[in-house]
Amino acid sequence: AGAGGPEGPAITQEIFGKLTMADVIAQVALLARPAWPGFLTSFVLQLAAAALYVMTINRVVPLYWLLLTVLLSVVGCQFFLRATNRALMHALSSLYHAMLSMR
């Protein structure tokens, strides 16, 4: 199941077709579906990093925990970038396959 899988492209819009708002939302959700785990992982890591930042500022945890906090933040950013790249690549390949299938 991908952009050019047996079911065809993820976007199936004809040249003179019209999209409703529900169709647009459904197609955007379909395009972003492969990247949801990466976005969720990034969100959880950034949430943990924010909690550790606050705990470090309030001196609940020692200052050397700041290194772990920075590491969590950087790893969360990397997960976000990889998920964004995956979603955009899926969208672009789906658009390409949709253009190829138009008549």
Short mmCIF file of C-alpha atoms in Angstrom, two decimals:
data_model
loop_
_atom_site.label_atom_id
_atom_site.label_comp_id
_atom_site.label_asym_id
_atom_site.label_seq_id
_atom_site.Cartn_x
_atom_site.Cartn_y
_atom_site.Cartn_z
CA ALA A 1 0.00 0.00 0.00
CA GLY A 2 1.73 3.10 -1.17
CA ALA A 3 1.48 5.89 -3.63
CA GLY A 4 1.58 3.57 -6.61
CA GLY A 5 0.13 0.45 -5.03
CA PRO A 6 -2.47 -1.81 -6.60
CA GLU A 7 -5.28 0.47 -5.43
CA GLY A 8 -3.79 3.36 -7.42
CA PRO A 9 -2.67 6.80 -6.35
CA ALA A 10 -3.75 8.26 -3.02
CA ILE A 11 -5.23 11.29 -4.78
CA THR A 12 -7.86 10.47 -7.37
CA GLN A 13 -8.99 13.81 -8.77
CA GLU A 14 -10.20 14.19 -12.34
CA ILE A 15 -9.28 17.24 -14.38
CA PHE A 16 -12.77 18.79 -14.21
CA GLY A 17 -13.84 17.19 -10.92
CA LYS A 18 -14.80 19.15 -7.85
CA LEU A 19 -13.66 18.47 -4.30
CA THR A 20 -15.78 19.13 -1.25
CA MET A 21 -14.16 20.11 2.03
CA ALA A 22 -14.75 16.59 3.39
CA ASP A 23 -12.93 15.14 0.36
CA VAL A 24 -9.99 17.48 0.89
CA ILE A 25 -9.71 16.56 4.59
CA ALA A 26 -9.99 12.86 3.79
CA GLN A 27 -7.28 13.08 1.13
CA VAL A 28 -4.92 15.09 3.35
CA ALA A 29 -5.39 12.54 6.13
CA LEU A 30 -4.70 9.76 3.62
CA LEU A 31 -1.50 11.46 2.49
CA ALA A 32 -0.25 12.05 6.05
CA ARG A 33 -1.13 8.54 7.27
CA PRO A 34 2.33 6.95 6.70
CA ALA A 35 4.00 9.59 8.89
CA TRP A 36 1.68 9.48 11.94
CA PRO A 37 3.98 7.25 14.07
CA GLY A 38 6.91 9.62 13.52
CA PHE A 39 4.85 12.68 14.42
CA LEU A 40 3.49 10.97 17.53
CA THR A 41 6.99 9.90 18.63
CA SER A 42 8.27 13.42 18.08
CA PHE A 43 5.41 14.88 20.12
CA VAL A 44 6.04 12.51 23.05
CA LEU A 45 9.79 13.21 23.04
CA GLN A 46 9.24 16.97 22.91
CA LEU A 47 6.71 16.72 25.73
CA ALA A 48 9.21 14.80 27.87
CA ALA A 49 11.94 17.34 27.05
CA ALA A 50 9.66 20.25 28.01
CA ALA A 51 8.81 18.56 31.32
CA LEU A 52 12.51 17.99 32.04
CA TYR A 53 13.31 21.63 31.14
CA VAL A 54 10.72 22.84 33.65
CA MET A 55 11.94 20.40 36.29
CA THR A 56 15.55 21.55 35.75
CA ILE A 57 14.59 25.23 35.96
CA ASN A 58 12.64 24.59 39.19
CA ARG A 59 15.61 22.60 40.55
CA VAL A 60 13.61 19.40 40.99
CA VAL A 61 16.31 17.45 39.14
CA PRO A 62 20.06 18.15 39.14
CA LEU A 63 21.59 20.38 36.48
CA TYR A 64 23.32 17.51 34.64
CA TRP A 65 19.85 16.27 33.60
CA LEU A 66 19.93 19.20 31.20
CA LEU A 67 22.10 17.05 28.92
CA LEU A 68 19.38 14.40 28.75
CA THR A 69 16.84 17.14 28.11
CA VAL A 70 18.81 18.51 25.19
CA LEU A 71 19.31 15.00 23.82
CA LEU A 72 15.56 14.30 23.99
CA SER A 73 14.84 17.59 22.26
CA VAL A 74 17.31 16.91 19.44
CA VAL A 75 16.04 13.35 18.91
CA GLY A 76 12.46 14.65 18.88
CA CYS A 77 13.40 17.20 16.21
CA GLN A 78 15.02 14.47 14.12
CA PHE A 79 11.89 12.31 14.34
CA PHE A 80 9.78 15.32 13.30
CA LEU A 81 12.02 16.06 10.29
CA ARG A 82 12.00 12.41 9.17
CA ALA A 83 8.21 12.20 9.52
CA THR A 84 7.77 15.45 7.57
CA ASN A 85 10.06 14.22 4.81
CA ARG A 86 8.18 10.92 4.63
CA ALA A 87 4.79 12.65 4.44
CA LEU A 88 5.97 15.09 1.77
CA MET A 89 7.56 12.34 -0.30
CA HIS A 90 4.34 10.33 -0.10
CA ALA A 91 2.32 13.38 -1.15
CA LEU A 92 4.60 14.20 -4.08
CA SER A 93 4.69 10.64 -5.36
CA SER A 94 0.89 10.40 -5.01
CA LEU A 95 0.47 13.62 -7.00
CA TYR A 96 2.85 12.30 -9.65
CA HIS A 97 0.94 9.02 -9.95
CA ALA A 98 -2.38 10.93 -10.04
CA MET A 99 -1.08 13.08 -12.89
CA LEU A 100 0.02 9.97 -14.76
CA SER A 101 -3.39 8.37 -14.37
CA MET A 102 -5.38 11.41 -15.61
CA ARG A 103 -6.89 11.11 -19.04
#
